[in-house]
XYZ file of C-alpha atoms in Angstrom:
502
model
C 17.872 11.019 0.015
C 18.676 14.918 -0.318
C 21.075 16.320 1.201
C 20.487 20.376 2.238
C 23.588 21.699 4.541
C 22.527 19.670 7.618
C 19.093 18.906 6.697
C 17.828 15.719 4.228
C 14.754 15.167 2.790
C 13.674 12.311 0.804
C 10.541 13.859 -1.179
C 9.057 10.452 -2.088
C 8.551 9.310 1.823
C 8.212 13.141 2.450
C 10.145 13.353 5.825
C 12.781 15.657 6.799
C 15.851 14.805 9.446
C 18.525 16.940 11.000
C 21.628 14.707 11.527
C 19.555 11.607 12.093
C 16.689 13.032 13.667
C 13.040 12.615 12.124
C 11.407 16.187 12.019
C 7.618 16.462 11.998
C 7.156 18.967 9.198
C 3.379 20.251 8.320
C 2.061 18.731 5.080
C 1.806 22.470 3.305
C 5.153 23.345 4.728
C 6.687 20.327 3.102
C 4.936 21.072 0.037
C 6.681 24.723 0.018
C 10.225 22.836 0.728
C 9.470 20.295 -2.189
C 9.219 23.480 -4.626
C 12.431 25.332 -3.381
C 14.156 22.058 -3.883
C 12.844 21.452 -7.311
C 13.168 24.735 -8.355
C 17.279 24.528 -8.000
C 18.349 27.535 -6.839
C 15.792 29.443 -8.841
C 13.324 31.678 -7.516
C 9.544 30.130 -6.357
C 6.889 33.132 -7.276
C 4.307 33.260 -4.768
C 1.902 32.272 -7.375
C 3.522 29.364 -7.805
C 3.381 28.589 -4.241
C -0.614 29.763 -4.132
C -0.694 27.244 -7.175
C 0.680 24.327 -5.828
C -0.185 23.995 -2.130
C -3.199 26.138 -2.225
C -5.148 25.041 -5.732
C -8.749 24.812 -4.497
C -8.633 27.809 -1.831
C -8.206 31.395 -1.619
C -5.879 32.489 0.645
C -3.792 35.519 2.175
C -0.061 35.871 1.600
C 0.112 35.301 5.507
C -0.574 31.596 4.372
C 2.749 31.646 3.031
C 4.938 33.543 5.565
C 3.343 31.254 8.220
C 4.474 28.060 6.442
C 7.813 30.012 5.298
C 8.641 30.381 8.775
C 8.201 26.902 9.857
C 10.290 25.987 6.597
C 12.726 27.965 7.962
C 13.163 26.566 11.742
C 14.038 23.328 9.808
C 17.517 25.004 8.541
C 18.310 26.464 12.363
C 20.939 28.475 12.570
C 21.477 28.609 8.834
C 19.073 31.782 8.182
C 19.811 32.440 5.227
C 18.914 29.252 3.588
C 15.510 30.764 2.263
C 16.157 33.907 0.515
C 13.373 36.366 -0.066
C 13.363 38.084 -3.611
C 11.259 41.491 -3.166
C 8.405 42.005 -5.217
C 8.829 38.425 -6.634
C 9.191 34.968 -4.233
C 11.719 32.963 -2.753
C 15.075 31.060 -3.524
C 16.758 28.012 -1.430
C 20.597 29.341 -1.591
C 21.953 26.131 -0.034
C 23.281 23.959 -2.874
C 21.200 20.659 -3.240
C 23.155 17.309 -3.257
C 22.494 13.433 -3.474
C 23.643 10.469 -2.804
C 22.761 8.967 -5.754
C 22.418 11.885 -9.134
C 19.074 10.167 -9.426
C 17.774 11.372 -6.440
C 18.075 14.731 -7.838
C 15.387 16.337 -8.539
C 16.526 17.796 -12.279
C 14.028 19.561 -15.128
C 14.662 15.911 -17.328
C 13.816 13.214 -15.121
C 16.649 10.861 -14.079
C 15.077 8.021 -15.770
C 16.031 10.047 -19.580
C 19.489 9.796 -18.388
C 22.241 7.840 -20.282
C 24.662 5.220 -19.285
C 23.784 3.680 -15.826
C 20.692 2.482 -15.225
C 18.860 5.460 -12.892
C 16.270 4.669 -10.492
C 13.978 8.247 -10.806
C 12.178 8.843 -7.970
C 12.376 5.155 -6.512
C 11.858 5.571 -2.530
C 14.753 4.394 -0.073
C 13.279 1.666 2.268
C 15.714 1.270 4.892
C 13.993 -1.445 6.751
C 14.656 -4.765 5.480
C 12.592 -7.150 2.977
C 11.669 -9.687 4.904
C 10.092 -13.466 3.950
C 10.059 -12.194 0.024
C 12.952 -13.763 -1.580
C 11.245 -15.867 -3.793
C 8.413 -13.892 -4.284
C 11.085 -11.280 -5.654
C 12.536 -14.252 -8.080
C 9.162 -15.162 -9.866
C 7.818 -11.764 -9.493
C 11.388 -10.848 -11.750
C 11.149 -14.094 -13.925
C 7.842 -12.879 -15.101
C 8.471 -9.224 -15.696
C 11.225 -10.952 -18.717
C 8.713 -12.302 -20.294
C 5.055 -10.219 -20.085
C 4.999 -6.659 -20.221
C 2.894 -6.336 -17.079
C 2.772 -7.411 -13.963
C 0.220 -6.475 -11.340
C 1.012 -7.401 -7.503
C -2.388 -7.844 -5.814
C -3.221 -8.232 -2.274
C -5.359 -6.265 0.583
C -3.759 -3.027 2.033
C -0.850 -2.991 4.161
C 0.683 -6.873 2.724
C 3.351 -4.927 1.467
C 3.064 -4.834 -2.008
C 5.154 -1.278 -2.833
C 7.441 -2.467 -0.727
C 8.332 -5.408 -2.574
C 8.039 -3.629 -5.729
C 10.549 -1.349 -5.075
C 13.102 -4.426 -4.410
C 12.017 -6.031 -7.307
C 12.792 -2.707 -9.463
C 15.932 -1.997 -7.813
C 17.192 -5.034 -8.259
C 16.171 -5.404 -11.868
C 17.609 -1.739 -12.491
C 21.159 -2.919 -10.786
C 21.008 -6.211 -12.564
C 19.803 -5.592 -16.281
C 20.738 -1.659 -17.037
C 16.781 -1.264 -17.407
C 16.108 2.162 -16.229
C 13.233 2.863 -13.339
C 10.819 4.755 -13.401
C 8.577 5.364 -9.722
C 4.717 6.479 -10.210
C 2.482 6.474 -6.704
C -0.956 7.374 -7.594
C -2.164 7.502 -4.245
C -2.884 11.324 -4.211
C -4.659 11.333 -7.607
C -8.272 10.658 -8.105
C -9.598 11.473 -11.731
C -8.613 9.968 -15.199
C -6.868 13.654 -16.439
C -4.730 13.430 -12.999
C -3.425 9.801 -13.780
C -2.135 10.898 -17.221
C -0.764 13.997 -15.830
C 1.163 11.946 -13.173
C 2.409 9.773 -15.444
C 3.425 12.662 -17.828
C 5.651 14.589 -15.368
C 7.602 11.192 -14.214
C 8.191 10.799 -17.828
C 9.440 14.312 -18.592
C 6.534 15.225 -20.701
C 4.398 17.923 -19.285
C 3.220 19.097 -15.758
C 1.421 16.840 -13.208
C -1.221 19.778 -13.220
C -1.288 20.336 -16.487
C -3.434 18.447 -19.567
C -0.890 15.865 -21.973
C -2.018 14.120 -24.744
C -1.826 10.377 -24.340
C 0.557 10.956 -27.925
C 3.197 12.464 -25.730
C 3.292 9.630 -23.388
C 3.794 7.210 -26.366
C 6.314 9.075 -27.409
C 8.563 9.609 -24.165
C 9.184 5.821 -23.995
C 9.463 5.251 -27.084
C 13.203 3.075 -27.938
C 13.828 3.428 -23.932
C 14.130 0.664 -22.085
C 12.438 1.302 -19.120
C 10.339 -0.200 -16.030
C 8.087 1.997 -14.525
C 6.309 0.808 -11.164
C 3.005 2.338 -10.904
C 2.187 1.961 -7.200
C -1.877 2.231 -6.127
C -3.945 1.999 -8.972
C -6.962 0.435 -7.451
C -9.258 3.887 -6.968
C -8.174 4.702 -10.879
C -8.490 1.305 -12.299
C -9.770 2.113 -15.542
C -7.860 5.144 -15.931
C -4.273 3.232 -14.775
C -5.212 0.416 -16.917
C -5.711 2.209 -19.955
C -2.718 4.018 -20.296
C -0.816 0.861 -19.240
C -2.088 -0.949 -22.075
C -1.177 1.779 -24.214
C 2.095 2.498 -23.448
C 2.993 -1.367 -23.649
C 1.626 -2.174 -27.366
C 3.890 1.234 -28.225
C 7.003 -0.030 -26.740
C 8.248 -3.587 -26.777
C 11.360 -2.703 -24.279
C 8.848 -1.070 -21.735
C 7.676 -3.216 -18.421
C 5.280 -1.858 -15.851
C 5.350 -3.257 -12.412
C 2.039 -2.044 -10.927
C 0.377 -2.360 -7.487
C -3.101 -2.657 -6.779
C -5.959 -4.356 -4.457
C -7.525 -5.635 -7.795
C -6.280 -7.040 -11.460
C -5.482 -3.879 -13.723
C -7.638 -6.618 -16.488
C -5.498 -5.934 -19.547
C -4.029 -7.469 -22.262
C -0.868 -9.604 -21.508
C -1.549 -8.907 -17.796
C 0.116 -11.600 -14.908
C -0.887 -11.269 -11.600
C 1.253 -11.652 -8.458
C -0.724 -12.417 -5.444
C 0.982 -11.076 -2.279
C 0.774 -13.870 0.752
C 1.009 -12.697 4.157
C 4.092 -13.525 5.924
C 4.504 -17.144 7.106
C 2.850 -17.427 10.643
C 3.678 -20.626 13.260
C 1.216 -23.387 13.513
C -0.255 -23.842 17.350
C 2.061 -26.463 17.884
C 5.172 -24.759 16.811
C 8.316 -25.324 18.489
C 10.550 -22.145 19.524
C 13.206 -22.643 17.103
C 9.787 -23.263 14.367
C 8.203 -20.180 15.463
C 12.041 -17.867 15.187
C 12.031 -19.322 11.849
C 8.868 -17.578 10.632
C 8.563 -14.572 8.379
C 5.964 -13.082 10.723
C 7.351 -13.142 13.358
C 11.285 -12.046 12.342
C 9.346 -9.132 11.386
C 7.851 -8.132 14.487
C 11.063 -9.277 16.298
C 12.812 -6.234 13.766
C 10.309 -4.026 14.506
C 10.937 -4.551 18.369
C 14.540 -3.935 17.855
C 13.913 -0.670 15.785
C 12.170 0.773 18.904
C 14.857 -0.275 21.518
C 12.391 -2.810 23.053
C 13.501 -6.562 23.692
C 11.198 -9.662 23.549
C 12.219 -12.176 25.947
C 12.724 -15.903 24.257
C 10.951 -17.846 26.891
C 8.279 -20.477 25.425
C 5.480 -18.287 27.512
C 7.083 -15.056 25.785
C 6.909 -17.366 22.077
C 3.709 -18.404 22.173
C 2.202 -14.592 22.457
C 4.091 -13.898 19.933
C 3.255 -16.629 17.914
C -0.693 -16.042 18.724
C 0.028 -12.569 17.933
C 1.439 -13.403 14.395
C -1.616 -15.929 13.925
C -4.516 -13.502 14.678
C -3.002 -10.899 12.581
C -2.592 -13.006 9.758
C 0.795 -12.303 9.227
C 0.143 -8.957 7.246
C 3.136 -6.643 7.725
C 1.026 -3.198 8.334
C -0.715 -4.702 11.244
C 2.137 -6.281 12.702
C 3.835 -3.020 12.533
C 1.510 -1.255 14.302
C 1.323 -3.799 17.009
C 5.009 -4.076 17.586
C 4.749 -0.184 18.427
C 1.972 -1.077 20.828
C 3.927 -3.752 22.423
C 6.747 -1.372 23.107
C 4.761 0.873 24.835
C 2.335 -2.214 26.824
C 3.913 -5.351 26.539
C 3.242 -8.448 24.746
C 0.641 -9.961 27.025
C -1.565 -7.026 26.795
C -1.092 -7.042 22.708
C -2.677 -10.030 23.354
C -5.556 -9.497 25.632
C -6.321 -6.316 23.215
C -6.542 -8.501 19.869
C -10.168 -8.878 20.291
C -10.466 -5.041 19.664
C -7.649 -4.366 17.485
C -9.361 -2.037 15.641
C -9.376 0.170 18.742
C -6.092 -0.940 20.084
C -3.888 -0.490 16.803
C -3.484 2.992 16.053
C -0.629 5.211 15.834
C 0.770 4.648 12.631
C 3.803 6.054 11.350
C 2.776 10.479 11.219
C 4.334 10.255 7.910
C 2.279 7.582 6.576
C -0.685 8.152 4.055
C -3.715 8.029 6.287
C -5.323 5.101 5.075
C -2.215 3.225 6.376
C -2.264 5.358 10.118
C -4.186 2.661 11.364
C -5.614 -1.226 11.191
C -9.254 0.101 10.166
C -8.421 3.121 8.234
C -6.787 0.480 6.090
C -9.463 -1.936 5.721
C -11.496 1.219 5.075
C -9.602 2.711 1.941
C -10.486 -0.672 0.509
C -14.112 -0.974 1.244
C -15.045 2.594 0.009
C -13.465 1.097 -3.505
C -16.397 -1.507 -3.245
C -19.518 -1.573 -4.894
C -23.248 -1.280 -2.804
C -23.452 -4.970 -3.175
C -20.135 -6.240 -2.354
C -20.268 -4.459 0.568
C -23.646 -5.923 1.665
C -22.595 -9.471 0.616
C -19.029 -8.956 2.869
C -20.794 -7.851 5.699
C -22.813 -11.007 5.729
C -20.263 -13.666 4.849
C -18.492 -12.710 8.606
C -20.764 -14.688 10.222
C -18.545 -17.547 8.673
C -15.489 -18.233 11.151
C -14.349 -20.912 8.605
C -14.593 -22.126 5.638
C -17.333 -22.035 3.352
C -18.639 -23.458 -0.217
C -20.204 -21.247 -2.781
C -23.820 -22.938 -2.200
C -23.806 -21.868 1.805
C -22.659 -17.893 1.319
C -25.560 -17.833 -1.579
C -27.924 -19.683 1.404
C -26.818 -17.134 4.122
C -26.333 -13.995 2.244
C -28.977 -13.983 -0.594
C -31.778 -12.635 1.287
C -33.318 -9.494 1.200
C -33.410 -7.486 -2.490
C -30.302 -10.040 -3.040
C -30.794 -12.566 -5.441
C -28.205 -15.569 -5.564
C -26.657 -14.324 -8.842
C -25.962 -10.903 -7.184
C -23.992 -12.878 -4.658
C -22.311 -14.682 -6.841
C -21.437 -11.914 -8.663
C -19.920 -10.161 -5.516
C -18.631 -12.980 -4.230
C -16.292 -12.754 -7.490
C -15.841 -8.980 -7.128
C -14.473 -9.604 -3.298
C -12.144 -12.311 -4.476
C -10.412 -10.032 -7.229
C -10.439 -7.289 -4.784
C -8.809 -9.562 -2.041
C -10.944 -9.138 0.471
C -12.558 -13.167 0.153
C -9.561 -15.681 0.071
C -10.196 -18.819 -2.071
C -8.162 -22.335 -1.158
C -7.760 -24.972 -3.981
C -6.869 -27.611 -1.699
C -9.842 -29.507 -2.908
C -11.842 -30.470 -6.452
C -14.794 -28.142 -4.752
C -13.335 -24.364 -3.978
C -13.822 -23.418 -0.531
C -13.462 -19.750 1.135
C -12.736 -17.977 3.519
C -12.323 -14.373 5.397
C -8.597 -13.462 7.011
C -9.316 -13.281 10.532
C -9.056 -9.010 10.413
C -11.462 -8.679 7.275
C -13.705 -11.127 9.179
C -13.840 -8.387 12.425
C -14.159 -5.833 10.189
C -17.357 -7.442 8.377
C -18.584 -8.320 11.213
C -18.333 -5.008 12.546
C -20.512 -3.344 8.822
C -22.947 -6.491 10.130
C -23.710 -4.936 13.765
C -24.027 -1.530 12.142
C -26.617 -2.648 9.294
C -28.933 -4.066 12.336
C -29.597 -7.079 10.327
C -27.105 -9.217 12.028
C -29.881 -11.637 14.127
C -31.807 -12.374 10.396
C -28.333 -13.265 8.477
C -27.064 -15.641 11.773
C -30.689 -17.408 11.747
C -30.117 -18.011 7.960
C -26.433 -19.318 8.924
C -27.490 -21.718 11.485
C -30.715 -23.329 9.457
C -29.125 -23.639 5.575
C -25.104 -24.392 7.071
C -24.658 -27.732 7.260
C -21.280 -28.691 9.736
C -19.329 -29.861 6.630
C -18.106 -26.195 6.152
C -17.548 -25.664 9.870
C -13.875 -27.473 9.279
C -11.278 -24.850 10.859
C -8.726 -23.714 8.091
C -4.463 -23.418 7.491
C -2.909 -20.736 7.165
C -3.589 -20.363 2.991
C -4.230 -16.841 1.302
C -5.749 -15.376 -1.556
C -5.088 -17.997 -4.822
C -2.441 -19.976 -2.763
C -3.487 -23.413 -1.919
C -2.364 -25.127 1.652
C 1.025 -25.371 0.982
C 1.157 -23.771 -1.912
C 2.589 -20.419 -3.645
C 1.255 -17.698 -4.940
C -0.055 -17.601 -8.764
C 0.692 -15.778 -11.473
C -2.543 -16.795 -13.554
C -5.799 -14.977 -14.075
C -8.297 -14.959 -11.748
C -11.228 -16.249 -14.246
C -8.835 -18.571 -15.251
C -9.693 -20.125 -11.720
């Protein structure tokens, strides 16, 4: 976090508090803060600003006295904070301090400095990590021995979260430096490199780098960089990642994405949801669960109390269940809860895609609310995945290979295009798989299943795909399922091996 006077920002989370208190700060004036704070005490032209929080539109200099001023009210009483140079731009006169020098944001990145290991750019998450220890363990026992290591798993499970752990604790444990990468705001091959480039010290986020450069900034360093959301640039994030690790045998990359990076020397991490009670649970069972501890912390952060009666438990418990244990959702439903109770949480889960909104204001969009996170993913998917999805929600358990290819090859859809996008939903974690059995079975999380169902009712072909489920499903696959997720058998943990491996 950076400290300005009274004021700190933290430019990775982009928020901005005064003693404690969360400010809600514009996106364009935040931008203009960012470059006051990164210029150090050096003057910001005005075509710089234009430049950077402008670069597609033409606009008056009124743009930037309007966002200037709101800039401003964040320093109060200090009015001199922003100084205006005539004829030229603007200079932030209040000195810039950290907590840690890595926070800082200085012309050579943090993670070129020498002696301690620095964390550059690696966000603060203040709320605890909770259910993950042992995913942290294996996810650090195989970073020592493959140079990448991809978490996967569907949005909001909480995988840059648990990156971040994993990379702070590695950085505090080994001397490895850390190197932070989000690639959520970039959206072309030229803008991964660039991103890439200016966390490395190399060149300009804007600006064009030969992939040379990046070879030789981590060169004889050793480093881990965590490249967080690489699933809209696959190709792009995968390429240089196999690049930069055949250069450098001390480099690691931690990366985060909805679907395998598919390089060389690549393990994957699947992400489980947090542990949810069975039906039957007992209190003290259900207090025990990851889940639910979670929502229980997220109750507390909002000043709002859950009674412990076995009425009060068993909502919750239903509540963990139906949300299937996935952090992002249960966030957003704890801040429902504190505003409606549990018991309507409950009555509301039917229509959660309605019900939970209101997402953080300082979260990315896609992560605002329930569907606009299921949404970010489905836009990623090809024509026919997304027709083959739609249709395997008529399935409200488990199902083999031969009855999706019965139900959902009809139409233009042959049975080796749904096998073929049965495979793409699997590796893009929207179709969970169990291995319970010599014969794979799967299955839809209960939220992925609503949302399908949803694309079915839209497409209008919803009475012609249940007809085909009730004549070619016979009531072997109509056996209800555990709580498994992704490559994780009943019971089991997540793997570390290749999908097609499978």
């Amino acid at each position: 976090m950076i400290k300005i006077g009274r004021v700190t920002v933290s430019l990775e989370m982009r928020e901005v508090y005064v003693e404690d208190r969360l400010l809600q700060v514009g996106s364009r004036a935040f931008d203009i803060l960012e470059l006051l704070i990164r210029a150090e005490g050096q003057t910001v032209t005005k075509e710089d600003i234009f430049r950077h929080v402008w670069p597609k539109s033409v606009v008056g200099e009124n743009n930037i006295h309007v966002q200037l001023s709101a800039v401003r009210k964040i320093f109060g009483a200090d009015n001199h904070a922003i100084r205006t140079i005539s004829g030229r731009g603007y200079r932030l006169t209040i000195p810039v301090e950290a907590n840690d020098p890595a926070d800082l944001p200085a012309t050579v990145p943090a993670c070129e400095a020498t002696g301690a290991a620095s964390q550059s750019g690696l966000p603060v998450c203040h709320a605890p990590l909770i259910g993950r220890d042992e995913a942290m363990a294996e996810i650090t026992r195989a970073l020592k021995g493959t140079p990448i290591v991809t978490l996967l798993g569907p949005g909001g499970i909480g995988k840059t979260q648990l990156g971040i752990a994993v990379a702070r604790s590695i950085a505090a444990t080994s001397g490895m430096d850390v190197c932070f990468i989000t690639l959520a705001s970039v959206d072309n091959a030229q803008s991964v490199i660039g991103t890439v480039a200016a966390a490395l010290g190399v060149g300009r986020a804007d600006g064009d780098v030969p992939l040379q450069s990046l070879v030789a900034a981590i060169r004889g360093r050793k480093l881990l960089v965590l490249l967080d959301n690489c699933e809209h640039v696959i190709e792009s994030a995968a390429i240089i990642c196999e690049m930069l690790v055949q250069a450098s045998a001390d480099l690691r990359i931690l990366a985060t994405s909805r679907e395998p990076l598919r390089t060389r020397d690549e393990k994957f991490y699947w992400v489980a949801p947090l542990e949810t009670p069975n039906v039957h649970a007992s209190a003290k069972e259900i207090l025990a669960c990851s889940s639910v501890r979670m929502f229980l912390a997220q109750m507390n952060a909002l000043n709002t109390v859950v009674e412990h009666d076995r009425s009060s438990l068993e909502m919750l418990a239903t509540i963990c269940r139906r949300l299937d244990g996935i952090p992002l959702a249960l966030e957003l439903a704890a801040a429902r809860t504190a505003v409606f109770g549990i018991r309507k949480l409950v009555s509301e889960l039917d229509d959660r895609f309605q019900f939970l909104t209101g997402g953080r204001r300082t979260a990315p969009a896609r992560q605002q609310t329930l569907e606009a996170a299921l949404d970010w993913s489905y836009q990623l998917l090809s024509v026919t995945e997304r027709l083959v999805l739609q249709r395997l929600g008529v399935f409200a358990a488990r199902f083999s290979l031969e009855a999706a290819c019965n139900v959902a090859a009809c139409g233009r859809l042959s049975r080796h295009e749904v096998t073929e996008a049965i495979v793409g939903l699997a590796s893009k974690c929207f179709l969970m798989t169990t291995f319970d059995s010599k014969t794979k079975e799967y299955f839809l999380l209960e939220t992925t299943r609503e949302y399908a169902l949803r694309k079915l009712h839209e497409s209008e072909e919803a009475d012609e795909v249940l007809t085909r489920k009730s004549t070619y499903l016979a009531p072997v696959y109509e056996q209800p399922y555990g709580r498994v997720f992704g490559v994780a058998a009943l019971g089991g943990k997540p793997s570390m091996e290749p999908v097609a491996a499978r």
